[in-house]
mmCIF file of C-alpha atoms and ligand atoms in Angstrom:
data_model
loop_
_atom_site.group_PDB
_atom_site.id
_atom_site.type_symbol
_atom_site.label_atom_id
_atom_site.label_comp_id
_atom_site.label_asym_id
_atom_site.label_seq_id
_atom_site.Cartn_x
_atom_site.Cartn_y
_atom_site.Cartn_z
ATOM 1 C CA UNK A 1225 9.028 -12.066 -18.358
ATOM 2 C CA UNK A 1226 12.157 -9.849 -18.688
ATOM 3 C CA UNK A 1227 12.333 -6.181 -17.556
ATOM 4 C CA UNK A 1228 14.393 -3.840 -19.698
ATOM 5 C CA UNK A 1229 15.093 -1.894 -16.526
ATOM 6 C CA UNK A 1230 17.397 -2.346 -13.629
ATOM 7 C CA UNK A 1231 15.761 -2.108 -10.211
ATOM 8 C CA UNK A 1232 17.137 -1.316 -6.702
ATOM 9 C CA UNK A 1233 19.382 -4.170 -5.447
ATOM 10 C CA UNK A 1234 17.251 -4.692 -2.273
ATOM 11 C CA UNK A 1235 14.148 -5.521 -4.393
ATOM 12 C CA UNK A 1236 15.886 -8.762 -5.332
ATOM 13 C CA UNK A 1237 15.083 -9.878 -1.783
ATOM 14 C CA UNK A 1238 16.696 -12.290 0.715
ATOM 15 C CA UNK A 1239 14.328 -15.234 0.947
ATOM 16 C CA UNK A 1240 16.239 -18.105 -0.656
ATOM 17 C CA UNK A 1241 14.157 -20.357 -2.911
ATOM 18 C CA UNK A 1242 13.216 -23.098 -3.040
ATOM 19 C CA UNK A 1243 11.765 -22.462 0.435
ATOM 20 C CA UNK A 1244 12.156 -25.770 2.224
ATOM 21 C CA UNK A 1245 9.015 -26.887 4.112
ATOM 22 C CA UNK A 1246 10.609 -26.066 7.458
ATOM 23 C CA UNK A 1247 11.156 -22.466 6.440
ATOM 24 C CA UNK A 1248 7.763 -22.143 4.764
ATOM 25 C CA UNK A 1249 5.782 -23.435 7.813
ATOM 26 C CA UNK A 1250 7.827 -21.407 10.311
ATOM 27 C CA UNK A 1251 7.474 -18.326 8.137
ATOM 28 C CA UNK A 1252 3.751 -18.723 8.230
ATOM 29 C CA UNK A 1253 3.719 -18.929 12.020
ATOM 30 C CA UNK A 1254 6.236 -16.128 12.365
ATOM 31 C CA UNK A 1255 4.174 -13.759 10.215
ATOM 32 C CA UNK A 1256 1.208 -14.279 12.517
ATOM 33 C CA UNK A 1257 3.319 -13.703 15.637
ATOM 34 C CA UNK A 1258 4.813 -10.490 14.158
ATOM 35 C CA UNK A 1259 1.245 -9.272 13.335
ATOM 36 C CA UNK A 1260 -0.035 -10.162 16.740
ATOM 37 C CA UNK A 1261 2.829 -8.310 18.476
ATOM 38 C CA UNK A 1262 2.227 -5.252 16.264
ATOM 39 C CA UNK A 1263 -1.443 -5.275 17.203
ATOM 40 C CA UNK A 1264 -0.613 -5.487 20.853
ATOM 41 C CA UNK A 1265 1.725 -2.515 20.655
ATOM 42 C CA UNK A 1266 5.007 -4.388 21.303
ATOM 43 C CA UNK A 1267 6.952 -2.857 18.433
ATOM 44 C CA UNK A 1268 5.719 0.617 19.377
ATOM 45 C CA UNK A 1269 6.981 0.040 22.974
ATOM 46 C CA UNK A 1270 10.300 -1.333 21.769
ATOM 47 C CA UNK A 1271 10.778 1.652 19.395
ATOM 48 C CA UNK A 1272 10.111 4.116 22.284
ATOM 49 C CA UNK A 1273 11.921 2.412 25.143
ATOM 50 C CA UNK A 1274 14.110 -0.346 23.463
ATOM 51 C CA UNK A 1275 13.030 -2.817 26.163
ATOM 52 C CA UNK A 1276 9.779 -4.377 27.432
ATOM 53 C CA UNK A 1277 9.007 -5.724 30.850
ATOM 54 C CA UNK A 1278 6.763 -8.704 30.070
ATOM 55 C CA UNK A 1279 4.806 -8.833 33.301
ATOM 56 C CA UNK A 1280 4.243 -5.040 33.521
ATOM 57 C CA UNK A 1281 3.232 -4.946 29.800
ATOM 58 C CA UNK A 1282 0.610 -7.628 30.422
ATOM 59 C CA UNK A 1283 -0.669 -5.806 33.410
ATOM 60 C CA UNK A 1284 -0.808 -2.414 31.751
ATOM 61 C CA UNK A 1285 -2.629 -3.747 28.722
ATOM 62 C CA UNK A 1286 -4.825 -6.381 30.433
ATOM 63 C CA UNK A 1287 -3.283 -9.275 28.493
ATOM 64 C CA UNK A 1288 -3.369 -12.956 29.366
ATOM 65 C CA UNK A 1289 0.141 -13.503 30.577
ATOM 66 C CA UNK A 1290 0.346 -17.123 29.462
ATOM 67 C CA UNK A 1291 -0.721 -16.200 25.885
ATOM 68 C CA UNK A 1292 1.498 -13.160 25.724
ATOM 69 C CA UNK A 1293 4.539 -14.991 27.050
ATOM 70 C CA UNK A 1294 3.980 -17.753 24.405
ATOM 71 C CA UNK A 1295 3.950 -15.140 21.670
ATOM 72 C CA UNK A 1296 7.101 -13.514 23.019
ATOM 73 C CA UNK A 1297 8.865 -16.893 23.281
ATOM 74 C CA UNK A 1298 7.787 -17.729 19.661
ATOM 75 C CA UNK A 1299 9.222 -14.423 18.560
ATOM 76 C CA UNK A 1300 12.412 -15.240 20.392
ATOM 77 C CA UNK A 1301 12.616 -18.658 18.814
ATOM 78 C CA UNK A 1302 12.351 -16.978 15.382
ATOM 79 C CA UNK A 1303 15.184 -14.668 16.337
ATOM 80 C CA UNK A 1304 13.126 -11.481 16.498
ATOM 81 C CA UNK A 1305 13.315 -10.883 20.314
ATOM 82 C CA UNK A 1306 16.030 -11.433 22.789
ATOM 83 C CA UNK A 1307 14.377 -12.499 26.076
ATOM 84 C CA UNK A 1308 16.221 -12.483 29.414
ATOM 85 C CA UNK A 1309 13.922 -13.349 32.360
ATOM 86 C CA UNK A 1310 11.089 -10.831 32.363
ATOM 87 C CA UNK A 1311 12.694 -8.477 29.828
ATOM 88 C CA UNK A 1312 12.483 -8.586 26.058
ATOM 89 C CA UNK A 1313 14.439 -6.602 23.520
ATOM 90 C CA UNK A 1314 14.376 -6.535 19.622
ATOM 91 C CA UNK A 1315 17.192 -8.287 17.916
ATOM 92 C CA UNK A 1316 18.720 -6.770 14.707
ATOM 93 C CA UNK A 1317 16.300 -8.793 12.661
ATOM 94 C CA UNK A 1318 13.390 -7.759 14.927
ATOM 95 C CA UNK A 1319 14.399 -4.143 14.293
ATOM 96 C CA UNK A 1320 14.333 -4.816 10.551
ATOM 97 C CA UNK A 1321 10.883 -6.403 10.798
ATOM 98 C CA UNK A 1322 9.687 -3.296 12.640
ATOM 99 C CA UNK A 1323 10.299 -1.299 9.368
ATOM 100 C CA UNK A 1324 8.271 -3.781 7.351
ATOM 101 C CA UNK A 1325 5.311 -4.181 9.690
ATOM 102 C CA UNK A 1326 2.962 -2.731 6.999
ATOM 103 C CA UNK A 1327 3.406 -5.933 4.985
ATOM 104 C CA UNK A 1328 2.324 -8.195 7.879
ATOM 105 C CA UNK A 1329 -0.634 -5.910 8.692
ATOM 106 C CA UNK A 1330 -1.445 -6.072 4.977
ATOM 107 C CA UNK A 1331 -0.997 -9.814 4.576
ATOM 108 C CA UNK A 1332 -2.023 -11.385 7.782
ATOM 109 C CA UNK A 1333 -4.503 -8.639 8.970
ATOM 110 C CA UNK A 1334 -5.934 -7.709 5.545
ATOM 111 C CA UNK A 1335 -5.812 -10.743 3.395
ATOM 112 C CA UNK A 1336 -5.787 -13.710 5.827
ATOM 113 C CA UNK A 1337 -9.322 -14.897 4.802
ATOM 114 C CA UNK A 1338 -8.543 -14.587 1.072
ATOM 115 C CA UNK A 1339 -5.363 -16.664 1.307
ATOM 116 C CA UNK A 1340 -6.934 -19.162 3.640
ATOM 117 C CA UNK A 1341 -9.857 -19.698 1.178
ATOM 118 C CA UNK A 1342 -7.697 -20.164 -2.014
ATOM 119 C CA UNK A 1343 -8.952 -23.696 -2.583
ATOM 120 C CA UNK A 1344 -12.706 -22.749 -2.301
ATOM 121 C CA UNK A 1345 -12.016 -19.772 -4.591
ATOM 122 C CA UNK A 1346 -10.282 -22.093 -7.203
ATOM 123 C CA UNK A 1347 -13.272 -24.474 -7.012
ATOM 124 C CA UNK A 1348 -15.760 -21.661 -7.374
ATOM 125 C CA UNK A 1349 -17.301 -22.599 -4.057
ATOM 126 C CA UNK A 1350 -16.668 -19.042 -2.799
ATOM 127 C CA UNK A 1351 -16.358 -15.763 -4.645
ATOM 128 C CA UNK A 1352 -14.346 -12.711 -3.647
ATOM 129 C CA UNK A 1353 -16.472 -9.668 -2.978
ATOM 130 C CA UNK A 1354 -19.593 -11.861 -2.659
ATOM 131 C CA UNK A 1355 -19.204 -14.280 0.267
ATOM 132 C CA UNK A 1356 -15.432 -13.600 0.895
ATOM 133 C CA UNK A 1357 -13.878 -10.305 1.799
ATOM 134 C CA UNK A 1358 -10.586 -8.825 2.827
ATOM 135 C CA UNK A 1359 -10.339 -6.619 5.914
ATOM 136 C CA UNK A 1360 -10.385 -3.211 4.394
ATOM 137 C CA UNK A 1361 -9.283 -1.402 7.481
ATOM 138 C CA UNK A 1362 -6.193 -3.620 7.844
ATOM 139 C CA UNK A 1363 -5.350 -3.136 4.186
ATOM 140 C CA UNK A 1364 -5.548 0.612 4.606
ATOM 141 C CA UNK A 1365 -3.567 0.488 7.835
ATOM 142 C CA UNK A 1366 -0.866 -1.704 6.247
ATOM 143 C CA UNK A 1367 -0.624 0.754 3.294
ATOM 144 C CA UNK A 1368 -0.203 3.697 5.690
ATOM 145 C CA UNK A 1369 2.508 1.791 7.676
ATOM 146 C CA UNK A 1370 4.375 0.980 4.532
ATOM 147 C CA UNK A 1371 3.990 4.599 3.382
ATOM 148 C CA UNK A 1372 5.531 6.040 6.631
ATOM 149 C CA UNK A 1373 8.425 3.533 6.693
ATOM 150 C CA UNK A 1374 9.313 3.285 3.081
ATOM 151 C CA UNK A 1375 7.665 5.704 0.645
ATOM 152 C CA UNK A 1376 6.930 9.140 2.300
ATOM 153 C CA UNK A 1377 10.380 10.648 1.914
ATOM 154 C CA UNK A 1378 10.516 9.732 -1.744
ATOM 155 C CA UNK A 1379 7.208 11.399 -2.468
ATOM 156 C CA UNK A 1380 8.228 14.489 -0.506
ATOM 157 C CA UNK A 1381 11.337 14.839 -2.511
ATOM 158 C CA UNK A 1382 9.451 14.509 -5.790
ATOM 159 C CA UNK A 1383 6.587 16.932 -4.984
ATOM 160 C CA UNK A 1384 8.952 19.553 -3.624
ATOM 161 C CA UNK A 1385 9.810 20.417 -7.231
ATOM 162 C CA UNK A 1386 6.125 20.606 -8.399
ATOM 163 C CA UNK A 1387 3.863 23.658 -8.174
ATOM 164 C CA UNK A 1388 0.355 23.069 -6.942
ATOM 165 C CA UNK A 1389 -2.613 24.977 -5.553
ATOM 166 C CA UNK A 1390 -5.172 22.310 -5.669
ATOM 167 C CA UNK A 1391 -4.157 18.642 -5.048
ATOM 168 C CA UNK A 1392 -6.550 15.782 -5.635
ATOM 169 C CA UNK A 1393 -5.862 12.311 -4.308
ATOM 170 C CA UNK A 1394 -7.837 9.492 -5.908
ATOM 171 C CA UNK A 1395 -8.523 6.329 -3.719
ATOM 172 C CA UNK A 1396 -7.228 8.474 -0.828
ATOM 173 C CA UNK A 1397 -8.103 6.106 2.017
ATOM 174 C CA UNK A 1398 -8.176 8.171 5.178
ATOM 175 C CA UNK A 1399 -6.730 11.331 3.399
ATOM 176 C CA UNK A 1400 -3.444 11.114 5.348
ATOM 177 C CA UNK A 1401 -1.150 11.760 2.329
ATOM 178 C CA UNK A 1402 -3.142 14.694 0.859
ATOM 179 C CA UNK A 1403 -3.479 16.328 4.252
ATOM 180 C CA UNK A 1404 0.249 16.083 4.913
ATOM 181 C CA UNK A 1405 1.201 17.460 1.610
ATOM 182 C CA UNK A 1406 -1.259 20.415 1.769
ATOM 183 C CA UNK A 1407 -0.177 21.130 5.296
ATOM 184 C CA UNK A 1408 3.408 21.464 4.008
ATOM 185 C CA UNK A 1409 2.423 23.817 1.217
ATOM 186 C CA UNK A 1410 0.757 26.944 2.616
ATOM 187 C CA UNK A 1411 -1.921 28.419 0.399
ATOM 188 C CA UNK A 1412 -2.817 25.109 -1.213
ATOM 189 C CA UNK A 1413 -5.948 23.075 -0.855
ATOM 190 C CA UNK A 1414 -6.788 19.391 -1.293
ATOM 191 C CA UNK A 1415 -9.511 16.891 -2.046
ATOM 192 C CA UNK A 1416 -9.381 13.242 -1.013
ATOM 193 C CA UNK A 1417 -11.735 10.945 -2.997
ATOM 194 C CA UNK A 1418 -12.523 7.432 -1.848
ATOM 195 C CA UNK A 1419 -15.317 5.018 -2.360
ATOM 196 C CA UNK A 1420 -15.244 3.678 1.167
ATOM 197 C CA UNK A 1421 -17.642 5.446 3.604
ATOM 198 C CA UNK A 1422 -15.743 4.295 6.766
ATOM 199 C CA UNK A 1423 -12.502 5.569 5.204
ATOM 200 C CA UNK A 1424 -14.106 8.940 4.355
ATOM 201 C CA UNK A 1425 -15.507 9.250 7.851
ATOM 202 C CA UNK A 1426 -11.956 8.592 9.189
ATOM 203 C CA UNK A 1427 -10.704 11.149 6.733
ATOM 204 C CA UNK A 1428 -12.645 13.859 8.453
ATOM 205 C CA UNK A 1429 -10.736 13.023 11.626
ATOM 206 C CA UNK A 1430 -7.403 13.014 9.804
ATOM 207 C CA UNK A 1431 -8.090 16.399 8.280
ATOM 208 C CA UNK A 1432 -9.263 17.857 11.591
ATOM 209 C CA UNK A 1433 -6.020 16.477 13.209
ATOM 210 C CA UNK A 1434 -3.931 18.454 10.732
ATOM 211 C CA UNK A 1435 -6.109 21.574 11.409
ATOM 212 C CA UNK A 1436 -7.159 21.585 7.777
ATOM 213 C CA UNK A 1437 -10.972 21.557 8.028
ATOM 214 C CA UNK A 1438 -12.308 23.546 5.002
ATOM 215 C CA UNK A 1439 -8.910 23.329 3.254
ATOM 216 C CA UNK A 1440 -8.832 19.654 2.598
ATOM 217 C CA UNK A 1441 -12.198 18.060 1.543
ATOM 218 C CA UNK A 1442 -12.925 14.430 1.951
ATOM 219 C CA UNK A 1443 -15.309 13.114 -0.645
ATOM 220 C CA UNK A 1444 -17.035 9.709 -0.728
ATOM 221 C CA UNK A 1445 -17.395 8.836 -4.343
ATOM 222 C CA UNK A 1446 -16.531 6.130 -6.958
ATOM 223 C CA UNK A 1447 -13.731 7.471 -9.114
ATOM 224 C CA UNK A 1448 -15.108 5.432 -11.971
ATOM 225 C CA UNK A 1449 -18.319 7.494 -11.794
ATOM 226 C CA UNK A 1450 -16.192 10.660 -12.044
ATOM 227 C CA UNK A 1451 -14.427 9.351 -15.108
ATOM 228 C CA UNK A 1452 -17.199 7.548 -16.924
ATOM 229 C CA UNK A 1453 -20.464 9.116 -15.622
ATOM 230 C CA UNK A 1454 -19.308 12.659 -15.392
ATOM 231 C CA UNK A 1455 -20.074 12.902 -11.761
ATOM 232 C CA UNK A 1456 -18.809 16.168 -10.544
ATOM 233 C CA UNK A 1457 -16.863 16.875 -7.388
ATOM 234 C CA UNK A 1458 -16.856 20.501 -6.230
ATOM 235 C CA UNK A 1459 -13.590 22.215 -6.869
ATOM 236 C CA UNK A 1460 -11.909 19.206 -8.522
ATOM 237 C CA UNK A 1461 -11.874 20.907 -11.930
ATOM 238 C CA UNK A 1462 -9.311 23.329 -10.532
ATOM 239 C CA UNK A 1463 -6.884 20.513 -9.641
ATOM 240 C CA UNK A 1464 -3.426 21.183 -10.940
ATOM 241 C CA UNK A 1465 -1.914 18.000 -9.506
ATOM 242 C CA UNK A 1466 -3.743 14.607 -9.347
ATOM 243 C CA UNK A 1467 -2.306 11.709 -7.433
ATOM 244 C CA UNK A 1468 -3.221 8.049 -6.761
ATOM 245 C CA UNK A 1469 -1.344 5.559 -4.688
ATOM 246 C CA UNK A 1470 -1.805 1.735 -4.798
ATOM 247 C CA UNK A 1471 -5.080 2.253 -6.552
ATOM 248 C CA UNK A 1472 -4.533 2.427 -10.310
ATOM 249 C CA UNK A 1473 -4.896 -1.334 -10.772
ATOM 250 C CA UNK A 1474 -8.422 -1.038 -9.167
ATOM 251 C CA UNK A 1475 -9.311 1.620 -11.784
ATOM 252 C CA UNK A 1476 -8.096 -0.595 -14.564
ATOM 253 C CA UNK A 1477 -9.917 -3.756 -13.375
ATOM 254 C CA UNK A 1478 -12.732 -3.680 -15.953
ATOM 255 C CA UNK A 1479 -11.255 -4.716 -19.364
ATOM 256 C CA UNK A 1480 -13.911 -2.883 -21.445
ATOM 257 C CA UNK A 1481 -12.925 0.468 -20.030
ATOM 258 C CA UNK A 1482 -9.183 -0.064 -19.404
ATOM 259 C CA UNK A 1483 -7.845 1.850 -22.410
ATOM 260 C CA UNK A 1484 -10.147 4.735 -21.623
ATOM 261 C CA UNK A 1485 -9.069 5.337 -17.991
ATOM 262 C CA UNK A 1486 -5.996 7.505 -18.732
ATOM 263 C CA UNK A 1487 -7.698 9.757 -21.336
ATOM 264 C CA UNK A 1488 -10.633 10.128 -18.972
ATOM 265 C CA UNK A 1489 -8.316 11.195 -16.185
ATOM 266 C CA UNK A 1490 -7.006 14.006 -18.301
ATOM 267 C CA UNK A 1491 -10.489 14.972 -19.261
ATOM 268 C CA UNK A 1492 -11.911 14.885 -15.750
ATOM 269 C CA UNK A 1493 -9.062 17.085 -14.496
ATOM 270 C CA UNK A 1494 -8.403 19.488 -17.344
ATOM 271 C CA UNK A 1495 -6.228 21.898 -15.466
ATOM 272 C CA UNK A 1496 -3.887 19.228 -14.135
ATOM 273 C CA UNK A 1497 -0.365 19.679 -15.437
ATOM 274 C CA UNK A 1498 1.086 16.713 -13.432
ATOM 275 C CA UNK A 1499 -0.234 13.303 -12.433
ATOM 276 C CA UNK A 1500 1.570 11.276 -9.715
ATOM 277 C CA UNK A 1501 0.505 7.684 -10.074
ATOM 278 C CA UNK A 1502 2.047 5.023 -7.947
ATOM 279 C CA UNK A 1503 1.407 1.276 -7.873
ATOM 280 C CA UNK A 1504 3.090 -2.015 -7.270
ATOM 281 C CA UNK A 1505 3.929 -3.956 -10.438
ATOM 282 C CA UNK A 1506 4.471 -7.594 -11.289
ATOM 283 C CA UNK A 1507 7.940 -8.697 -10.230
ATOM 284 C CA UNK A 1508 10.098 -9.283 -13.374
ATOM 285 C CA UNK A 1509 11.254 -12.885 -13.580
ATOM 286 C CA UNK A 1510 14.877 -13.319 -14.511
ATOM 287 C CA UNK A 1511 15.813 -15.683 -17.400
ATOM 288 C CA UNK A 1512 17.607 -18.215 -15.047
ATOM 289 C CA UNK A 1513 16.211 -19.857 -11.914
ATOM 290 C CA UNK A 1514 15.099 -17.188 -9.420
ATOM 291 C CA UNK A 1515 16.929 -17.997 -6.213
ATOM 292 C CA UNK A 1516 15.691 -15.208 -3.959
ATOM 293 C CA UNK A 1517 12.403 -13.449 -3.293
ATOM 294 C CA UNK A 1518 11.670 -10.027 -1.769
ATOM 295 C CA UNK A 1519 9.066 -9.232 0.848
ATOM 296 C CA UNK A 1520 5.491 -8.463 -0.558
ATOM 297 C CA UNK A 1521 5.619 -9.297 -4.240
ATOM 298 C CA UNK A 1522 4.527 -12.873 -3.940
ATOM 299 C CA UNK A 1523 1.599 -11.844 -1.666
ATOM 300 C CA UNK A 1524 0.559 -8.914 -3.881
ATOM 301 C CA UNK A 1525 0.513 -11.081 -6.997
ATOM 302 C CA UNK A 1526 -1.307 -13.993 -5.475
ATOM 303 C CA UNK A 1527 -3.891 -11.921 -3.613
ATOM 304 C CA UNK A 1528 -4.815 -10.076 -6.751
ATOM 305 C CA UNK A 1529 -5.076 -13.419 -8.763
ATOM 306 C CA UNK A 1530 -7.354 -14.743 -6.075
ATOM 307 C CA UNK A 1531 -9.540 -11.678 -6.256
ATOM 308 C CA UNK A 1532 -9.590 -11.668 -10.065
ATOM 309 C CA UNK A 1533 -7.960 -8.181 -10.343
ATOM 310 C CA UNK A 1534 -5.329 -7.894 -12.968
ATOM 311 C CA UNK A 1535 -2.025 -6.272 -12.119
ATOM 312 C CA UNK A 1536 0.667 -4.969 -14.515
ATOM 313 C CA UNK A 1537 4.364 -4.747 -15.305
ATOM 314 C CA UNK A 1538 6.168 -1.486 -15.146
ATOM 315 C CA UNK A 1539 6.405 -1.551 -18.938
ATOM 316 C CA UNK A 1540 2.668 -2.125 -19.321
ATOM 317 C CA UNK A 1541 1.831 0.840 -17.215
ATOM 318 C CA UNK A 1542 4.290 3.036 -19.098
ATOM 319 C CA UNK A 1543 2.833 1.990 -22.469
ATOM 320 C CA UNK A 1544 -0.739 2.516 -21.132
ATOM 321 C CA UNK A 1545 0.163 6.113 -20.053
ATOM 322 C CA UNK A 1546 1.733 6.822 -23.494
ATOM 323 C CA UNK A 1547 -1.289 5.499 -25.374
ATOM 324 C CA UNK A 1548 -3.553 7.572 -23.120
ATOM 325 C CA UNK A 1549 -1.847 10.734 -23.924
ATOM 326 C CA UNK A 1550 0.303 11.290 -20.885
ATOM 327 C CA UNK A 1551 3.964 12.014 -21.042
ATOM 328 C CA UNK A 1552 6.218 10.139 -18.668
ATOM 329 C CA UNK A 1553 8.619 12.613 -16.972
ATOM 330 C CA UNK A 1554 10.211 9.997 -14.792
ATOM 331 C CA UNK A 1555 9.617 6.608 -13.167
ATOM 332 C CA UNK A 1556 10.858 6.612 -9.631
ATOM 333 C CA UNK A 1557 11.384 3.419 -7.550
ATOM 334 C CA UNK A 1558 9.008 3.923 -4.635
ATOM 335 C CA UNK A 1559 10.563 2.048 -1.735
ATOM 336 C CA UNK A 1560 8.394 -1.039 -1.554
ATOM 337 C CA UNK A 1561 9.631 -3.897 -3.833
ATOM 338 C CA UNK A 1562 8.543 -3.440 -7.461
ATOM 339 C CA UNK A 1563 6.566 -0.372 -6.678
ATOM 340 C CA UNK A 1564 7.007 2.768 -8.807
ATOM 341 C CA UNK A 1565 5.956 6.387 -8.677
ATOM 342 C CA UNK A 1566 5.215 7.433 -12.241
ATOM 343 C CA UNK A 1567 5.538 11.195 -12.696
ATOM 344 C CA UNK A 1568 3.461 12.226 -15.726
ATOM 345 C CA UNK A 1569 2.599 15.335 -17.665
ATOM 346 C CA UNK A 1570 -0.722 15.733 -19.331
ATOM 347 C CA UNK A 1571 0.475 16.201 -22.986
HETATM 348 C C1 SAM B 2240 -4.831 -0.058 -1.341
HETATM 349 S S1 SAM B 2240 -5.838 1.240 -0.728
HETATM 350 C C2 SAM B 2240 -4.754 2.660 -0.868
HETATM 351 C C3 SAM B 2240 -5.098 3.796 -0.069
HETATM 352 C C4 SAM B 2240 -4.171 4.924 -0.077
HETATM 353 N N1 SAM B 2240 -4.079 5.530 -1.431
HETATM 354 C C5 SAM B 2240 -2.789 4.517 0.317
HETATM 355 O O1 SAM B 2240 -1.832 4.389 -0.510
HETATM 356 O O2 SAM B 2240 -2.607 4.311 1.611
HETATM 357 C C6 SAM B 2240 -6.981 1.579 -2.157
HETATM 358 C C7 SAM B 2240 -8.047 2.569 -1.807
HETATM 359 O O3 SAM B 2240 -8.796 2.772 -2.992
HETATM 360 C C8 SAM B 2240 -10.189 2.834 -2.575
HETATM 361 N N2 SAM B 2240 -11.050 2.559 -3.804
HETATM 362 C C9 SAM B 2240 -11.177 1.360 -4.373
HETATM 363 N N3 SAM B 2240 -11.906 1.423 -5.471
HETATM 364 C C10 SAM B 2240 -12.279 2.680 -5.625
HETATM 365 C C11 SAM B 2240 -13.098 3.512 -6.469
HETATM 366 N N4 SAM B 2240 -13.663 2.898 -7.557
HETATM 367 N N5 SAM B 2240 -13.219 4.831 -6.245
HETATM 368 C C12 SAM B 2240 -12.663 5.443 -5.179
HETATM 369 N N6 SAM B 2240 -11.896 4.754 -4.350
HETATM 370 C C13 SAM B 2240 -11.810 3.451 -4.506
HETATM 371 C C14 SAM B 2240 -10.363 1.933 -1.422
HETATM 372 O O4 SAM B 2240 -11.458 2.214 -0.686
HETATM 373 C C15 SAM B 2240 -8.972 2.137 -0.798
HETATM 374 O O5 SAM B 2240 -9.095 3.212 0.310
#
């Protein structure tokens, strides 16, 4: 598969392939160690104070000292921490890992069971969504961490030039993004729509935290019902900007309705002049042997294959928008490898 477009150099990645078995096995363990340290608050402490006292950290957080020390030593052997006696500091690679924690939360925290059950899935002994599930909360947290570290500034720059009074976010998770953008635009209001009840409950807290109760509305609904069953959401017909992040491929999962999704989006939000739709795409393969891989892409592609959810190339998205009657104003590389923000006008 060849892409006609150049992409940012860092999306090429640094993981040399073929991964020899030593690297592959150690990478697997290292990913779990990074995720464990993140869950225990180690990276947060190192970001705040640059150093961590191992004994006092265990005491303060009621951790088993032997287990915690083993995790710290493992991180040191992978080159992520520098340990001197009872003190640990992040190495340069450890600091780089801190920027990419969202991928570890997503992969280890969110998709661990899916990857671990790849063989039963292939045999048909287990089925995703029936007797095998991802951890939705970890997936949402990983997305939010990646947003903060790698995407937020790009969206802020893009939306600064766009007028809106009513902003709708589809598949909004905990409504963090819509709240942040509405807060920064006095006089505007927002609606965050998500199918997940727990996410919508958390969205109430997010919105209250921003002091936006009554200004941003969290709605628990299936966006497919809004598009295809004419379910109405109060106030959404006034939306002048509609966004969705890391969710479009979910909307397109059903092959029978795929072509209709974009026209239905325009119809469901008739006042919307701009659609900001972002998603991760299939990594373009180069003609020769690939010798390097970036973070995330291999996991994103395999996880969706195991779940039976199709994903798309950048070009496939752009063609789908065009066929659906949206005009592409610009395609913006969106921080995370092979992830784009499509800025679209309803034509
Ligand atoms: C990968 S998460 C992305 C969350 C958020 N947009 C972000 O970027 O952090 C996808 C979200 O879409 C929601 N979702 C999935 N299918 C949906 C549907 N049919 N209608 C509404 N929300 C849906 C999930 O509950 C989840 O919160």
